[in-house]
PDB file of C-alpha atoms and ligand atoms in Angstrom:
ATOM      1  CA  MET A   1      -9.355 -15.296 -97.705  1.00 81.00           C
ATOM      2  CA  ILE A   2      -7.514 -12.020 -97.196  1.00 85.00           C
ATOM      3  CA  HIS A   3      -4.157 -11.925 -99.124  1.00 88.00           C
ATOM      4  CA  LYS A   4      -1.349 -10.423 -97.456  1.00 92.00           C
ATOM      5  CA  GLY A   5       1.488  -8.649 -99.472  1.00 94.00           C
ATOM      6  CA  LYS A   6       5.134  -8.097 -98.532  1.00 97.00           C
ATOM      7  CA  LYS A   7       6.581  -8.000 -95.034  1.00 98.00           C
ATOM      8  CA  LEU A   8       6.882  -4.360 -93.910  1.00 98.00           C
ATOM      9  CA  TYR A   9       8.257  -4.908 -90.546  1.00 96.00           C
ATOM     10  CA  GLU A  10       9.332  -7.613 -88.093  1.00 97.00           C
ATOM     11  CA  GLY A  11       9.315  -6.936 -84.368  1.00 95.00           C
ATOM     12  CA  LYS A  12       9.824  -9.231 -81.405  1.00 94.00           C
ATOM     13  CA  ALA A  13       6.634 -10.688 -81.126  1.00 97.00           C
ATOM     14  CA  LYS A  14       4.772  -9.369 -84.315  1.00 98.00           C
ATOM     15  CA  ILE A  15       5.231  -9.184 -88.138  1.00 98.00           C
ATOM     16  CA  ILE A  16       3.280  -6.571 -90.062  1.00 98.00           C
ATOM     17  CA  TYR A  17       2.601  -7.460 -93.698  1.00 98.00           C
ATOM     18  CA  GLU A  18       0.998  -5.102 -96.588  1.00 98.00           C
ATOM     19  CA  GLY A  19      -2.686  -5.488 -96.456  1.00 98.00           C
ATOM     20  CA  PRO A  20      -5.172  -6.172 -99.249  1.00 97.00           C
ATOM     21  CA  GLU A  21      -5.899  -2.575 -99.834  1.00 96.00           C
ATOM     22  CA  LYS A  22      -3.882   0.572 -99.599  1.00 95.00           C
ATOM     23  CA  GLY A  23      -3.597   1.808 -96.206  1.00 96.00           C
ATOM     24  CA  THR A  24      -4.238  -1.674 -94.685  1.00 98.00           C
ATOM     25  CA  GLY A  25      -1.821  -4.085 -93.174  1.00 98.00           C
ATOM     26  CA  VAL A  26      -1.895  -7.646 -91.671  1.00 98.00           C
ATOM     27  CA  GLN A  27      -0.641  -8.119 -88.111  1.00 98.00           C
ATOM     28  CA  HIS A  28       0.818 -11.368 -87.344  1.00 98.00           C
ATOM     29  CA  PHE A  29       1.173 -12.622 -83.734  1.00 98.00           C
ATOM     30  CA  LYS A  30       4.449 -14.768 -83.356  1.00 98.00           C
ATOM     31  CA  ASP A  31       4.992 -17.361 -80.402  1.00 98.00           C
ATOM     32  CA  ASP A  32       8.385 -15.689 -79.603  1.00 97.00           C
ATOM     33  CA  ALA A  33       8.802 -14.304 -76.213  1.00 97.00           C
ATOM     34  CA  THR A  34      11.377 -12.014 -75.509  1.00 96.00           C
ATOM     35  CA  ALA A  35      12.564 -10.075 -72.246  1.00 95.00           C
ATOM     36  CA  PHE A  36      15.197  -7.636 -71.101  1.00 92.00           C
ATOM     37  CA  ASN A  37      15.700  -5.957 -74.385  1.00 87.00           C
ATOM     38  CA  ASN A  38      16.166  -9.320 -76.383  1.00 90.00           C
ATOM     39  CA  LEU A  39      18.634 -10.679 -73.800  1.00 94.00           C
ATOM     40  CA  LYS A  40      16.134 -13.585 -72.893  1.00 97.00           C
ATOM     41  CA  LYS A  41      14.457 -15.424 -75.813  1.00 96.00           C
ATOM     42  CA  SER A  42      12.110 -18.282 -76.115  1.00 97.00           C
ATOM     43  CA  GLN A  43       9.170 -19.735 -78.231  1.00 97.00           C
ATOM     44  CA  ILE A  44       5.996 -20.366 -76.341  1.00 97.00           C
ATOM     45  CA  GLU A  45       3.630 -22.422 -78.476  1.00 97.00           C
ATOM     46  CA  GLY A  46       0.049 -20.903 -78.444  1.00 97.00           C
ATOM     47  CA  LYS A  47       1.000 -17.290 -77.028  1.00 98.00           C
ATOM     48  CA  GLY A  48       0.390 -15.712 -80.499  1.00 98.00           C
ATOM     49  CA  VAL A  49      -3.143 -17.012 -80.832  1.00 97.00           C
ATOM     50  CA  LEU A  50      -3.881 -16.075 -77.330  1.00 98.00           C
ATOM     51  CA  ASN A  51      -2.418 -12.637 -77.715  1.00 98.00           C
ATOM     52  CA  ASN A  52      -4.339 -12.071 -81.093  1.00 98.00           C
ATOM     53  CA  ARG A  53      -7.786 -12.938 -79.536  1.00 98.00           C
ATOM     54  CA  ILE A  54      -7.255 -11.056 -76.158  1.00 98.00           C
ATOM     55  CA  SER A  55      -5.970  -7.894 -77.998  1.00 98.00           C
ATOM     56  CA  GLU A  56      -8.938  -8.067 -80.400  1.00 98.00           C
ATOM     57  CA  HIS A  57     -11.179  -8.227 -77.509  1.00 98.00           C
ATOM     58  CA  ILE A  58      -9.863  -5.217 -75.807  1.00 98.00           C
ATOM     59  CA  LEU A  59      -9.352  -3.007 -79.010  1.00 98.00           C
ATOM     60  CA  LYS A  60     -12.975  -3.883 -80.081  1.00 98.00           C
ATOM     61  CA  ASN A  61     -14.329  -2.816 -76.623  1.00 98.00           C
ATOM     62  CA  LEU A  62     -12.172   0.304 -76.697  1.00 98.00           C
ATOM     63  CA  ASN A  63     -13.515   1.180 -80.188  1.00 98.00           C
ATOM     64  CA  GLN A  64     -16.971   0.935 -78.712  1.00 98.00           C
ATOM     65  CA  ILE A  65     -16.431   3.600 -76.141  1.00 98.00           C
ATOM     66  CA  GLY A  66     -14.850   5.840 -78.788  1.00 98.00           C
ATOM     67  CA  ILE A  67     -11.049   5.067 -78.696  1.00 98.00           C
ATOM     68  CA  LYS A  68     -10.120   5.126 -82.048  1.00 98.00           C
ATOM     69  CA  ASN A  69      -7.674   2.268 -82.877  1.00 98.00           C
ATOM     70  CA  HIS A  70      -5.979   0.480 -85.854  1.00 98.00           C
ATOM     71  CA  LEU A  71      -7.970  -2.841 -85.484  1.00 98.00           C
ATOM     72  CA  ILE A  72     -10.349  -3.528 -88.480  1.00 98.00           C
ATOM     73  CA  LYS A  73     -10.916  -7.132 -87.800  1.00 98.00           C
ATOM     74  CA  ARG A  74      -9.326 -10.273 -86.776  1.00 97.00           C
ATOM     75  CA  ILE A  75      -8.676 -12.682 -89.826  1.00 97.00           C
ATOM     76  CA  ASN A  76      -7.687 -15.847 -88.322  1.00 96.00           C
ATOM     77  CA  MET A  77      -6.031 -17.571 -85.368  1.00 96.00           C
ATOM     78  CA  ARG A  78      -2.859 -15.415 -85.631  1.00 97.00           C
ATOM     79  CA  GLU A  79      -3.727 -12.466 -87.799  1.00 98.00           C
ATOM     80  CA  GLN A  80      -5.693  -9.109 -87.663  1.00 98.00           C
ATOM     81  CA  LEU A  81      -6.455  -6.755 -90.506  1.00 98.00           C
ATOM     82  CA  ILE A  82      -5.260  -3.424 -89.423  1.00 98.00           C
ATOM     83  CA  LYS A  83      -5.085   0.421 -90.707  1.00 98.00           C
ATOM     84  CA  LEU A  84      -1.490   1.130 -91.325  1.00 98.00           C
ATOM     85  CA  VAL A  85      -0.358   4.095 -89.233  1.00 98.00           C
ATOM     86  CA  GLU A  86       2.879   6.069 -88.840  1.00 98.00           C
ATOM     87  CA  ILE A  87       4.052   4.806 -85.346  1.00 98.00           C
ATOM     88  CA  ILE A  88       4.917   7.640 -83.117  1.00 98.00           C
ATOM     89  CA  PRO A  89       8.282   6.450 -81.600  1.00 98.00           C
ATOM     90  CA  LEU A  90       7.051   6.451 -77.902  1.00 98.00           C
ATOM     91  CA  GLU A  91       6.067   3.717 -75.393  1.00 98.00           C
ATOM     92  CA  ILE A  92       3.423   5.084 -73.194  1.00 98.00           C
ATOM     93  CA  ILE A  93       3.463   3.282 -69.739  1.00 98.00           C
ATOM     94  CA  VAL A  94       0.745   3.587 -67.404  1.00 98.00           C
ATOM     95  CA  ARG A  95       1.014   2.459 -63.949  1.00 98.00           C
ATOM     96  CA  ASN A  96      -1.682   1.935 -61.199  1.00 98.00           C
ATOM     97  CA  ILE A  97       0.604  -0.191 -58.748  1.00 98.00           C
ATOM     98  CA  ALA A  98       4.236   0.069 -58.551  1.00 98.00           C
ATOM     99  CA  THR A  99       6.356  -2.851 -59.606  1.00 98.00           C
ATOM    100  CA  GLY A 100       9.090  -3.622 -62.201  1.00 97.00           C
ATOM    101  CA  SER A 101      11.481  -1.005 -63.430  1.00 96.00           C
ATOM    102  CA  LEU A 102       9.686   1.603 -61.339  1.00 97.00           C
ATOM    103  CA  THR A 103      10.552  -0.025 -58.076  1.00 98.00           C
ATOM    104  CA  LYS A 104      14.072  -0.708 -59.105  1.00 96.00           C
ATOM    105  CA  ARG A 105      14.547   2.898 -60.320  1.00 97.00           C
ATOM    106  CA  LEU A 106      13.062   4.815 -57.512  1.00 98.00           C
ATOM    107  CA  GLY A 107      13.108   2.491 -54.594  1.00 98.00           C
ATOM    108  CA  ILE A 108       9.215   2.541 -54.352  1.00 98.00           C
ATOM    109  CA  PRO A 109       8.103  -0.703 -52.369  1.00 98.00           C
ATOM    110  CA  ASP A 110       6.650  -3.315 -54.804  1.00 98.00           C
ATOM    111  CA  GLY A 111       2.880  -3.437 -54.771  1.00 98.00           C
ATOM    112  CA  THR A 112       2.396   0.146 -53.571  1.00 98.00           C
ATOM    113  CA  VAL A 113      -1.025   1.286 -54.859  1.00 98.00           C
ATOM    114  CA  LEU A 114      -0.640   4.748 -56.536  1.00 98.00           C
ATOM    115  CA  ASP A 115      -3.163   7.290 -55.735  1.00 98.00           C
ATOM    116  CA  HIS A 116      -3.484   8.351 -59.394  1.00 98.00           C
ATOM    117  CA  PRO A 117      -2.430   6.521 -62.558  1.00 98.00           C
ATOM    118  CA  LEU A 118       1.052   7.503 -63.560  1.00 98.00           C
ATOM    119  CA  ILE A 119       2.007   7.904 -67.070  1.00 98.00           C
ATOM    120  CA  GLU A 120       5.744   7.515 -68.095  1.00 98.00           C
ATOM    121  CA  TYR A 121       7.344   7.933 -71.590  1.00 98.00           C
ATOM    122  CA  CYS A 122       9.994   5.843 -73.206  1.00 98.00           C
ATOM    123  CA  TYR A 123      11.556   6.331 -76.419  1.00 98.00           C
ATOM    124  CA  LYS A 124      10.917   3.443 -78.676  1.00 98.00           C
ATOM    125  CA  ASN A 125      14.492   2.390 -79.700  1.00 97.00           C
ATOM    126  CA  ASP A 126      15.746  -1.087 -79.165  1.00 93.00           C
ATOM    127  CA  ASP A 127      19.396  -0.081 -79.714  1.00 95.00           C
ATOM    128  CA  LEU A 128      19.090   2.331 -76.773  1.00 97.00           C
ATOM    129  CA  GLY A 129      16.891  -0.140 -74.720  1.00 95.00           C
ATOM    130  CA  ASP A 130      13.809   2.044 -74.838  1.00 96.00           C
ATOM    131  CA  PRO A 131      14.984   4.626 -72.468  1.00 98.00           C
ATOM    132  CA  LEU A 132      12.863   6.665 -70.129  1.00 98.00           C
ATOM    133  CA  ILE A 133      12.289  10.149 -71.166  1.00 98.00           C
ATOM    134  CA  ALA A 134      10.503  13.446 -70.100  1.00 98.00           C
ATOM    135  CA  LYS A 135       7.766  15.209 -71.936  1.00 98.00           C
ATOM    136  CA  GLU A 136      10.521  17.801 -72.915  1.00 98.00           C
ATOM    137  CA  HIS A 137      12.402  15.287 -74.828  1.00 98.00           C
ATOM    138  CA  ILE A 138       9.338  14.439 -77.055  1.00 98.00           C
ATOM    139  CA  LEU A 139       8.851  18.093 -77.857  1.00 98.00           C
ATOM    140  CA  ALA A 140      12.412  18.902 -78.344  1.00 98.00           C
ATOM    141  CA  PHE A 141      13.189  16.181 -80.590  1.00 98.00           C
ATOM    142  CA  LYS A 142       9.859  16.517 -82.367  1.00 98.00           C
ATOM    143  CA  TRP A 143       8.767  12.783 -81.749  1.00 98.00           C
ATOM    144  CA  ALA A 144       5.331  14.233 -81.131  1.00 98.00           C
ATOM    145  CA  THR A 145       3.692  17.592 -81.141  1.00 98.00           C
ATOM    146  CA  LEU A 146       2.300  18.930 -77.798  1.00 98.00           C
ATOM    147  CA  ASP A 147      -1.302  18.721 -79.391  1.00 98.00           C
ATOM    148  CA  GLU A 148      -0.662  15.149 -80.199  1.00 98.00           C
ATOM    149  CA  LEU A 149       0.751  14.435 -76.697  1.00 98.00           C
ATOM    150  CA  LYS A 150      -2.343  15.747 -75.193  1.00 98.00           C
ATOM    151  CA  LYS A 151      -4.554  13.562 -77.167  1.00 98.00           C
ATOM    152  CA  ILE A 152      -2.318  10.640 -76.434  1.00 98.00           C
ATOM    153  CA  ASN A 153      -2.643  11.538 -72.509  1.00 98.00           C
ATOM    154  CA  ASP A 154      -6.145  11.887 -72.716  1.00 98.00           C
ATOM    155  CA  MET A 155      -7.006   8.566 -74.450  1.00 98.00           C
ATOM    156  CA  THR A 156      -4.324   6.744 -72.304  1.00 98.00           C
ATOM    157  CA  PHE A 157      -6.314   7.788 -69.116  1.00 98.00           C
ATOM    158  CA  ARG A 158      -9.603   6.794 -70.438  1.00 98.00           C
ATOM    159  CA  ILE A 159      -8.198   3.615 -71.683  1.00 99.00           C
ATOM    160  CA  ASN A 160      -6.775   2.901 -68.414  1.00 99.00           C
ATOM    161  CA  ASP A 161     -10.135   3.682 -66.573  1.00 98.00           C
ATOM    162  CA  PHE A 162     -11.922   1.414 -68.920  1.00 98.00           C
ATOM    163  CA  MET A 163      -9.399  -1.326 -68.659  1.00 98.00           C
ATOM    164  CA  VAL A 164      -9.275  -1.158 -64.666  1.00 98.00           C
ATOM    165  CA  GLY A 165     -12.817  -1.773 -64.496  1.00 98.00           C
ATOM    166  CA  MET A 166     -12.890  -4.413 -67.265  1.00 98.00           C
ATOM    167  CA  PHE A 167     -10.102  -6.456 -65.386  1.00 98.00           C
ATOM    168  CA  ARG A 168     -11.631  -5.780 -62.033  1.00 98.00           C
ATOM    169  CA  GLY A 169     -14.808  -7.310 -63.102  1.00 98.00           C
ATOM    170  CA  ILE A 170     -13.208 -10.458 -63.732  1.00 98.00           C
ATOM    171  CA  GLY A 171     -11.027 -10.459 -60.588  1.00 98.00           C
ATOM    172  CA  ILE A 172      -7.786  -9.071 -62.113  1.00 98.00           C
ATOM    173  CA  LYS A 173      -5.956  -6.158 -60.987  1.00 98.00           C
ATOM    174  CA  LEU A 174      -4.385  -4.079 -63.865  1.00 99.00           C
ATOM    175  CA  VAL A 175      -1.082  -3.203 -62.452  1.00 99.00           C
ATOM    176  CA  ASP A 176       0.664  -1.470 -65.392  1.00 99.00           C
ATOM    177  CA  PHE A 177       0.694  -1.663 -69.214  1.00 99.00           C
ATOM    178  CA  LYS A 178       2.200  -0.128 -72.367  1.00 98.00           C
ATOM    179  CA  LEU A 179       0.615   1.607 -75.226  1.00 99.00           C
ATOM    180  CA  GLU A 180       1.827   2.772 -78.567  1.00 98.00           C
ATOM    181  CA  PHE A 181      -0.040   5.425 -80.742  1.00 99.00           C
ATOM    182  CA  GLY A 182       0.196   6.148 -84.692  1.00 98.00           C
ATOM    183  CA  ARG A 183      -0.671   8.621 -87.109  1.00 98.00           C
ATOM    184  CA  LEU A 184      -3.539   7.859 -89.435  1.00 98.00           C
ATOM    185  CA  GLN A 185      -3.584   9.730 -92.672  1.00 96.00           C
ATOM    186  CA  GLU A 186      -7.228   9.952 -94.297  1.00 92.00           C
ATOM    187  CA  GLY A 187      -7.292  12.390 -97.207  1.00 91.00           C
ATOM    188  CA  ASP A 188      -5.760  15.761 -95.800  1.00 95.00           C
ATOM    189  CA  LYS A 189      -6.770  14.786 -92.401  1.00 95.00           C
ATOM    190  CA  GLN A 190      -4.414  13.346 -89.864  1.00 97.00           C
ATOM    191  CA  GLU A 191      -5.280  11.933 -86.532  1.00 98.00           C
ATOM    192  CA  VAL A 192      -3.745  10.068 -83.627  1.00 98.00           C
ATOM    193  CA  ILE A 193      -5.111   6.563 -83.077  1.00 98.00           C
ATOM    194  CA  LEU A 194      -4.185   3.787 -80.665  1.00 99.00           C
ATOM    195  CA  ALA A 195      -2.034   0.955 -82.394  1.00 98.00           C
ATOM    196  CA  ASP A 196      -0.101  -2.201 -81.681  1.00 98.00           C
ATOM    197  CA  GLU A 197      -1.440  -4.614 -79.166  1.00 98.00           C
ATOM    198  CA  ILE A 198      -2.788  -4.836 -75.723  1.00 98.00           C
ATOM    199  CA  SER A 199      -2.377  -8.302 -74.232  1.00 98.00           C
ATOM    200  CA  PRO A 200      -0.664 -10.152 -71.237  1.00 98.00           C
ATOM    201  CA  ASP A 201       2.563  -9.545 -73.111  1.00 98.00           C
ATOM    202  CA  THR A 202       2.133  -5.741 -72.716  1.00 98.00           C
ATOM    203  CA  CYS A 203       0.168  -5.572 -69.399  1.00 98.00           C
ATOM    204  CA  ARG A 204       0.906  -6.744 -65.817  1.00 98.00           C
ATOM    205  CA  LEU A 205      -2.088  -8.554 -64.348  1.00 98.00           C
ATOM    206  CA  TRP A 206      -2.564  -9.912 -60.973  1.00 98.00           C
ATOM    207  CA  ASP A 207      -5.368 -12.134 -59.612  1.00 98.00           C
ATOM    208  CA  VAL A 208      -7.083 -10.100 -57.204  1.00 98.00           C
ATOM    209  CA  VAL A 209      -7.432 -12.845 -54.501  1.00 98.00           C
ATOM    210  CA  SER A 210      -4.073 -14.738 -54.845  1.00 98.00           C
ATOM    211  CA  GLU A 211      -1.945 -12.027 -56.520  1.00 97.00           C
ATOM    212  CA  LYS A 212      -0.859 -14.585 -58.894  1.00 98.00           C
ATOM    213  CA  LYS A 213       0.769 -13.135 -61.929  1.00 98.00           C
ATOM    214  CA  LEU A 214      -1.220 -13.682 -65.119  1.00 98.00           C
ATOM    215  CA  ASP A 215       1.210 -12.042 -67.588  1.00 98.00           C
ATOM    216  CA  LYS A 216       4.730 -11.961 -69.273  1.00 98.00           C
ATOM    217  CA  ASP A 217       6.348 -11.674 -65.882  1.00 98.00           C
ATOM    218  CA  ARG A 218       5.860 -15.513 -65.828  1.00 98.00           C
ATOM    219  CA  PHE A 219       8.376 -15.671 -68.637  1.00 98.00           C
ATOM    220  CA  ARG A 220      10.507 -12.812 -67.265  1.00 97.00           C
ATOM    221  CA  LYS A 221      10.760 -14.361 -63.740  1.00 97.00           C
ATOM    222  CA  ASP A 222      10.935 -18.066 -64.858  1.00 97.00           C
ATOM    223  CA  LEU A 223       7.536 -18.753 -63.164  1.00 97.00           C
ATOM    224  CA  GLY A 224       6.354 -21.216 -65.825  1.00 96.00           C
ATOM    225  CA  ASN A 225       2.762 -22.004 -66.902  1.00 97.00           C
ATOM    226  CA  LEU A 226       2.645 -18.755 -69.070  1.00 97.00           C
ATOM    227  CA  ILE A 227       0.004 -20.235 -71.552  1.00 97.00           C
ATOM    228  CA  GLU A 228      -2.106 -21.348 -68.661  1.00 97.00           C
ATOM    229  CA  ALA A 229      -2.151 -17.769 -67.258  1.00 98.00           C
ATOM    230  CA  TYR A 230      -2.803 -16.309 -70.772  1.00 98.00           C
ATOM    231  CA  GLN A 231      -5.657 -18.743 -71.108  1.00 97.00           C
ATOM    232  CA  GLU A 232      -6.895 -18.002 -67.738  1.00 97.00           C
ATOM    233  CA  VAL A 233      -7.208 -14.207 -68.818  1.00 98.00           C
ATOM    234  CA  ALA A 234      -8.905 -15.223 -72.022  1.00 98.00           C
ATOM    235  CA  ASN A 235     -11.347 -17.666 -70.176  1.00 97.00           C
ATOM    236  CA  ARG A 236     -12.278 -14.910 -67.689  1.00 97.00           C
ATOM    237  CA  LEU A 237     -12.866 -12.435 -70.623  1.00 98.00           C
ATOM    238  CA  LYS A 238     -15.190 -15.198 -71.995  1.00 96.00           C
ATOM    239  CA  ILE A 239     -13.295 -15.228 -75.424  1.00 92.00           C
ATOM    240  CA  PHE A 240     -12.465 -18.822 -75.225  1.00 61.00           C
ATOM    241  CA  PRO A 241     -13.184 -21.579 -76.319  1.00 61.00           C
ATOM    242  CA  GLU A 242     -16.271 -20.084 -78.081  1.00 46.00           C
ATOM    243  CA  GLN A 243     -15.978 -18.295 -81.356  1.00 50.00           C
ATOM    244  CA  HIS A 244     -16.658 -15.068 -79.157  1.00 43.00           C
ATOM    245  CA  ASN A 245     -20.003 -14.491 -80.667  1.00 47.00           C
ATOM    246  CA  ILE A 246     -22.205 -12.735 -77.914  1.00 46.00           C
ATOM    247  CA  THR A 247     -25.446 -14.542 -77.951  1.00 53.00           C
ATOM    248  CA  GLU A 248     -28.454 -12.482 -78.472  1.00 58.00           C
ATOM    249  CA  VAL A 249     -30.303 -11.596 -75.287  1.00 61.00           C
ATOM    250  CA  LYS A 250     -34.166 -12.295 -75.728  1.00 68.00           C
ATOM    251  CA  PHE A 251     -36.364 -10.435 -73.526  1.00 70.00           C
ATOM    252  CA  ASN A 252     -39.659 -11.740 -72.818  1.00 72.00           C
ATOM    253  CA  LYS A 253     -42.760  -9.620 -73.976  1.00 72.00           C
ATOM    254  CA  PRO A 254     -43.658  -7.142 -71.438  1.00 70.00           C
ATOM    255  CA  THR A 255     -46.737  -8.118 -69.613  1.00 68.00           C
ATOM    256  CA  SER A 256     -49.336  -5.471 -69.412  1.00 70.00           C
ATOM    257  CA  ILE A 257     -49.963  -4.265 -65.890  1.00 69.00           C
ATOM    258  CA  LYS A 258     -53.548  -3.256 -65.302  1.00 69.00           C
ATOM    259  CA  ILE A 259     -54.107  -0.858 -62.671  1.00 71.00           C
ATOM    260  CA  LYS A 260     -57.562  -1.340 -61.099  1.00 70.00           C
ATOM    261  CA  LYS A 261     -59.213   1.958 -60.471  1.00 67.00           C
ATOM    262  CA  LYS A 262     -60.700   2.179 -56.964  1.00 62.00           C
TER     263      LYS A 262
HETATM  264  N1  UDP B 301       6.215  -3.026 -71.359  1.00 67.55           N
HETATM  265  C1  UDP B 301       5.982  -3.519 -72.607  1.00 67.55           C
HETATM  266  N2  UDP B 301       7.041  -3.304 -73.558  1.00 67.55           N
HETATM  267  C2  UDP B 301       8.225  -2.740 -73.193  1.00 67.55           C
HETATM  268  C3  UDP B 301       8.285  -2.318 -71.929  1.00 67.55           C
HETATM  269  C4  UDP B 301       7.240  -2.523 -70.995  1.00 67.55           C
HETATM  270  O1  UDP B 301       4.897  -4.069 -73.065  1.00 67.55           O
HETATM  271  O2  UDP B 301       9.056  -2.667 -74.158  1.00 67.55           O
HETATM  272  C5  UDP B 301       5.197  -3.270 -70.402  1.00 67.55           C
HETATM  273  C6  UDP B 301       5.437  -4.456 -69.326  1.00 67.55           C
HETATM  274  O3  UDP B 301       4.826  -5.406 -69.848  1.00 67.55           O
HETATM  275  C7  UDP B 301       4.630  -3.658 -68.225  1.00 67.55           C
HETATM  276  C8  UDP B 301       4.772  -2.214 -68.187  1.00 67.55           C
HETATM  277  O4  UDP B 301       4.972  -1.934 -69.769  1.00 67.55           O
HETATM  278  O5  UDP B 301       3.313  -4.215 -68.203  1.00 67.55           O
HETATM  279  C9  UDP B 301       5.841  -1.641 -67.433  1.00 67.55           C
HETATM  280  O6  UDP B 301       6.991  -2.110 -67.650  1.00 67.55           O
HETATM  281  P1  UDP B 301       8.417  -1.892 -66.859  1.00 67.55           P
HETATM  282  O7  UDP B 301       8.798  -0.368 -67.229  1.00 67.55           O
HETATM  283  O8  UDP B 301       8.171  -2.070 -65.361  1.00 67.55           O
HETATM  284  O9  UDP B 301       9.349  -2.767 -67.496  1.00 67.55           O
HETATM  285  P2  UDP B 301      10.199  -3.921 -67.085  1.00 67.55           P
HETATM  286  O10 UDP B 301       9.983  -4.082 -65.609  1.00 67.55           O
HETATM  287  O11 UDP B 301       9.634  -4.985 -67.810  1.00 67.55           O
HETATM  288  O12 UDP B 301      11.553  -3.545 -67.404  1.00 67.55           O
END
């Protein structure tokens, strides 16, 4: 049993508590759903549990390909043990297909496949509605250094490549998603690592065949069946209903091949 300490931060969909050891935290996934900068709110039973599992799966896989992130381990149905980082106040948006705010802002037809992934930066500030900003703003207001920004971009493109492939393999198009990064202090060393969550709350996921939306747009656009859609993503990732233990693959003993000499 992992004991959590005092509440450090409460966001729209998650709460962060102090963790059992210095530098650790407990990230709790709530069932609250919000959209349009908190104008639309609801509780969707089971959403937090699904996001906890899906985000754990993705972050674990990213760790295995060398993308450092804050996840230590999932503790229970709703909580993860994490490394506490200083969150960089940026929302990094990656787009593979134009939709959502991009189509509204620039009049790009919905569904346009982009030749290259597009990165956009937003200033993470609810009071201002997370406004779109340029790289120059980030440097001018020292929200991140040029070196940090380069690392964020490199990691973001690798994460996108990995996730596009992962979702393709289960018949899902990764349309766009949002990432957050943080500064991890270890002794006198500081490095930028991936933080927050990656889930259907923060990605747009379309079924390859039917184009059915399997993400938070079901809530934003009142399409219904949000839990069923998130569950579908989890099922395809093979993380439900099993406890997500990968069964050991047993190989037969190699049979020796005798080569007859002529
Ligand atoms: N996104 C997010 N949190 C935010 C803003 C965006 O997770 O505060 C995700 C969103 O789910 C989508 C992508 O980032 O997958 C791009 O969102 P967009 O800018 O199109 O926002 P929206 O259309 O929701 O305003």
